[in-house]
Amino acid sequence: MALQLSNPARRRLRTLGFLSPWLVGFSVFFAYPLIATVYFSFMHYNQIKEPTFVGLRNWRYVFEQMPLFGPALWNTLWLVVIMVALRVVFGLSLGLLITKIKTGAGFFRTAFYLPYLAPPVAATVAFVFLLNPGTGPVNEILSSIGITGPNWFNDPDTAKPSLVLLSLWGIGDLMVIFMAALLDVPKEQYEAADLDGAGPFAKFRYVTWPAITPIVMFAVVTGVVQTMQYYTQALVAGKVASGVNIGPGSVIQPGYPDHSTLTVPQLVYQMGFQNFNTGAACVLSLVLFAIAMAVTMLLMRKRSGLLAAED
Amino acid sequence: MTTTTLTAPTTPERTAPTRGPAAARARRKRILHWIAVHSVAIAVALLFVLPFVFVFLTSVMSDSQAMSGDLWPNSWHWSNYKEVFETPGFLDWWRNSLMYAGLGTLFTVCSAIPVAYALAKFRFRGRRTAMLLVISTMMLPPQVIVIPMYLVWAQQFHLSGTLWPLIIPMAFGDAYSIFLLRQFLLTIPKEYIESAKVDGCGEFRTMVKIVVPMAKPGIAAIALFQFFYCWNDYFGPQIYAAQNPGAWTLSYGLESFKSAHSVNWNMTMAATLLVMAPVIIIFFFAQKAFVEGVTLTGVKG
């Protein structure tokens, strides 16, 4: 690589030059706000008066007194576990299905992929309509075959499962990733397994699964990190399903119904931008950060290939 | 790095007898298998497509019918779409979305190319650390840093109520795009770059003349992803643009559109489809680049 530039100082300068957009971006839009978040988590600050140091008071408030922290953390972790598990299983199943299809493969691939592209707000509004308990098409169809449909987004017991349905509808990205991984499994291994008389389950267990484990890992980790920041769909579903008008000054209950769709990111927004309790909002941010970083470290540890170099 | 061609795989031909009862049995089994796989696929595809169909059918119903729970429109009210466009603010949301997504994409692409190139092809101390930091940034929930960032943009630069606090940072490298493009650049053989250098090209000229043309599919992928990210973004516009309806984007405006028309599901569904339309139209034109990009994120380097 070091062909023309023999001077190491010049080479270092060149590297810095190429990296400079990111170096600036990283310091200004990542490192600085991260440090500032830690700083504000020890401050009382209402965004008008100067911040004052209050030690651990914000931390204790969040963990010991904040009424909505428990439900929000529970909902977030519930979604992380259930949504990620179902997404991976369903994504993998669709990936397997699509690799078995010969006739009309293009059509099926597009049909399965398209919902992933629907903007989250649009998809959520559409789902609240489709799953509308009284007049939504889904319950209409269910009742035509004699089933009384649930209240979906309007019942605290089924609101989160409804969000899971919405996220399974947008499974296209995972399907494509799994499909690519499945197509990369060497054909010879299947042929060898055939010769050994392996059935479909044995083939999956001993040939397919070992080959795709890194991708499954990748899907789990990115899924966890994405679900940690789950915000738009939960918020919009709650707002639209509650049916209140959101004009200036109107107060909406976060996480409708009964806080069942309130997530930690929503609480960050509420604390920081509606209650102007900057300190508590920053504590909540750092809780999110700690969990997301722990998962990322796990990803690095497991050598999922993300850092592979060209050599 | 594998760039898988996305065609249906063909199972290797079995060396089966071509005649006799064994062949007939094998053929029957194959046909049954074909039927089973395709019936499952058709059932699943229906479930995936039906939401779009219902949304569309509702979007052309009359006000009262849209609330009745009917599945098929009695009469087709195409004028709902016209009415949506005439809703005050709707055209501004389009303009704002296009500005956010257009400039955001342009800035991201221009800043990600040199960074990804350096990370993929230069050897320098700290390269691994730099990659680790890029990935950490990618993994960071936006809510973690939003409060200090908001305070800076609002209090120092007085830019709240605009989309600039969302657009400007994109000129300084988006982690996800850098990561994805770097994965793509790893697939370009070193020899091309070395021979350009032998011909006397400087590093910058090599990048512009050799690497960028070869990396077109990768660049197309990050451009599409970034465009869609901006188009779909709700959290960002909510933070910075909420207090100024003149700066709302389609994604942000849609939900308030529903709230303002709390009973009009037909209009809301028409607006919903209009928000989806650009993304889906672009997808049909750039399907290959898009799917390739998704694949790149997942397949190991």
Short mmCIF file of N, CA, C and O in Angstrom, two decimals, chain A residues 41-44 52-65 277 279-280 283:
data_model
loop_
_atom_site.label_atom_id
_atom_site.label_comp_id
_atom_site.label_asym_id
_atom_site.label_seq_id
_atom_site.Cartn_x
_atom_site.Cartn_y
_atom_site.Cartn_z
N SER A 41 -26.49 14.40 34.14
CA SER A 41 -27.17 13.43 35.01
C SER A 41 -26.89 13.73 36.48
O SER A 41 -27.58 13.22 37.36
N PHE A 42 -25.89 14.56 36.75
CA PHE A 42 -25.60 14.96 38.13
C PHE A 42 -26.06 16.38 38.44
O PHE A 42 -25.71 16.95 39.45
N MET A 43 -26.81 16.95 37.50
CA MET A 43 -27.20 18.35 37.65
C MET A 43 -28.73 18.46 37.77
O MET A 43 -29.45 17.65 37.19
N HIS A 44 -29.14 19.48 38.48
CA HIS A 44 -30.54 19.86 38.35
C HIS A 44 -30.59 20.95 37.28
O HIS A 44 -29.93 21.98 37.41
N THR A 52 -27.44 23.27 38.42
CA THR A 52 -26.78 23.18 39.73
C THR A 52 -26.50 21.73 40.05
O THR A 52 -27.29 20.84 39.71
N PHE A 53 -25.37 21.51 40.74
CA PHE A 53 -24.94 20.16 41.07
C PHE A 53 -25.81 19.56 42.16
O PHE A 53 -26.04 20.18 43.19
N VAL A 54 -26.34 18.34 41.92
CA VAL A 54 -27.17 17.71 42.95
C VAL A 54 -26.70 16.30 43.28
O VAL A 54 -27.43 15.52 43.90
N GLY A 55 -25.48 15.96 42.85
CA GLY A 55 -24.97 14.63 43.18
C GLY A 55 -25.81 13.53 42.55
O GLY A 55 -26.18 13.60 41.38
N LEU A 56 -26.14 12.53 43.35
CA LEU A 56 -26.84 11.36 42.83
C LEU A 56 -28.35 11.50 42.88
O LEU A 56 -29.06 10.52 42.67
N ARG A 57 -28.82 12.71 43.16
CA ARG A 57 -30.26 12.83 43.39
C ARG A 57 -31.09 12.39 42.18
O ARG A 57 -32.12 11.73 42.33
N ASN A 58 -30.67 12.75 40.95
CA ASN A 58 -31.42 12.32 39.76
C ASN A 58 -31.44 10.80 39.63
O ASN A 58 -32.45 10.22 39.26
N TRP A 59 -30.30 10.20 39.91
CA TRP A 59 -30.19 8.75 39.81
C TRP A 59 -31.14 8.07 40.79
O TRP A 59 -31.84 7.13 40.45
N ARG A 60 -31.12 8.60 42.03
CA ARG A 60 -32.00 7.99 43.03
C ARG A 60 -33.46 8.24 42.69
O ARG A 60 -34.30 7.36 42.88
N TYR A 61 -33.74 9.42 42.16
CA TYR A 61 -35.11 9.71 41.76
C TYR A 61 -35.59 8.69 40.72
O TYR A 61 -36.67 8.10 40.85
N VAL A 62 -34.77 8.48 39.70
CA VAL A 62 -35.19 7.57 38.63
C VAL A 62 -35.40 6.16 39.15
O VAL A 62 -36.42 5.52 38.89
N PHE A 63 -34.44 5.67 39.93
CA PHE A 63 -34.51 4.27 40.33
C PHE A 63 -35.45 4.03 41.50
O PHE A 63 -35.93 2.92 41.70
N GLU A 64 -35.70 5.05 42.34
CA GLU A 64 -36.47 4.79 43.55
C GLU A 64 -37.86 5.40 43.53
O GLU A 64 -38.78 4.89 44.16
N GLN A 65 -38.02 6.52 42.83
CA GLN A 65 -39.30 7.22 42.97
C GLN A 65 -40.08 7.38 41.68
O GLN A 65 -41.29 7.54 41.70
N ASN A 277 -37.08 18.06 32.84
CA ASN A 277 -36.25 17.51 33.90
C ASN A 277 -35.02 16.89 33.23
O ASN A 277 -34.94 15.68 33.02
N GLY A 279 -31.97 16.39 34.10
CA GLY A 279 -31.17 15.42 34.87
C GLY A 279 -31.74 14.02 34.77
O GLY A 279 -31.04 13.07 34.42
N ALA A 280 -33.04 13.88 35.04
CA ALA A 280 -33.66 12.56 35.00
C ALA A 280 -33.61 11.98 33.59
O ALA A 280 -33.35 10.79 33.40
N VAL A 283 -30.24 10.57 33.01
CA VAL A 283 -30.06 9.29 33.70
C VAL A 283 -30.69 8.17 32.87
O VAL A 283 -30.07 7.12 32.63
#
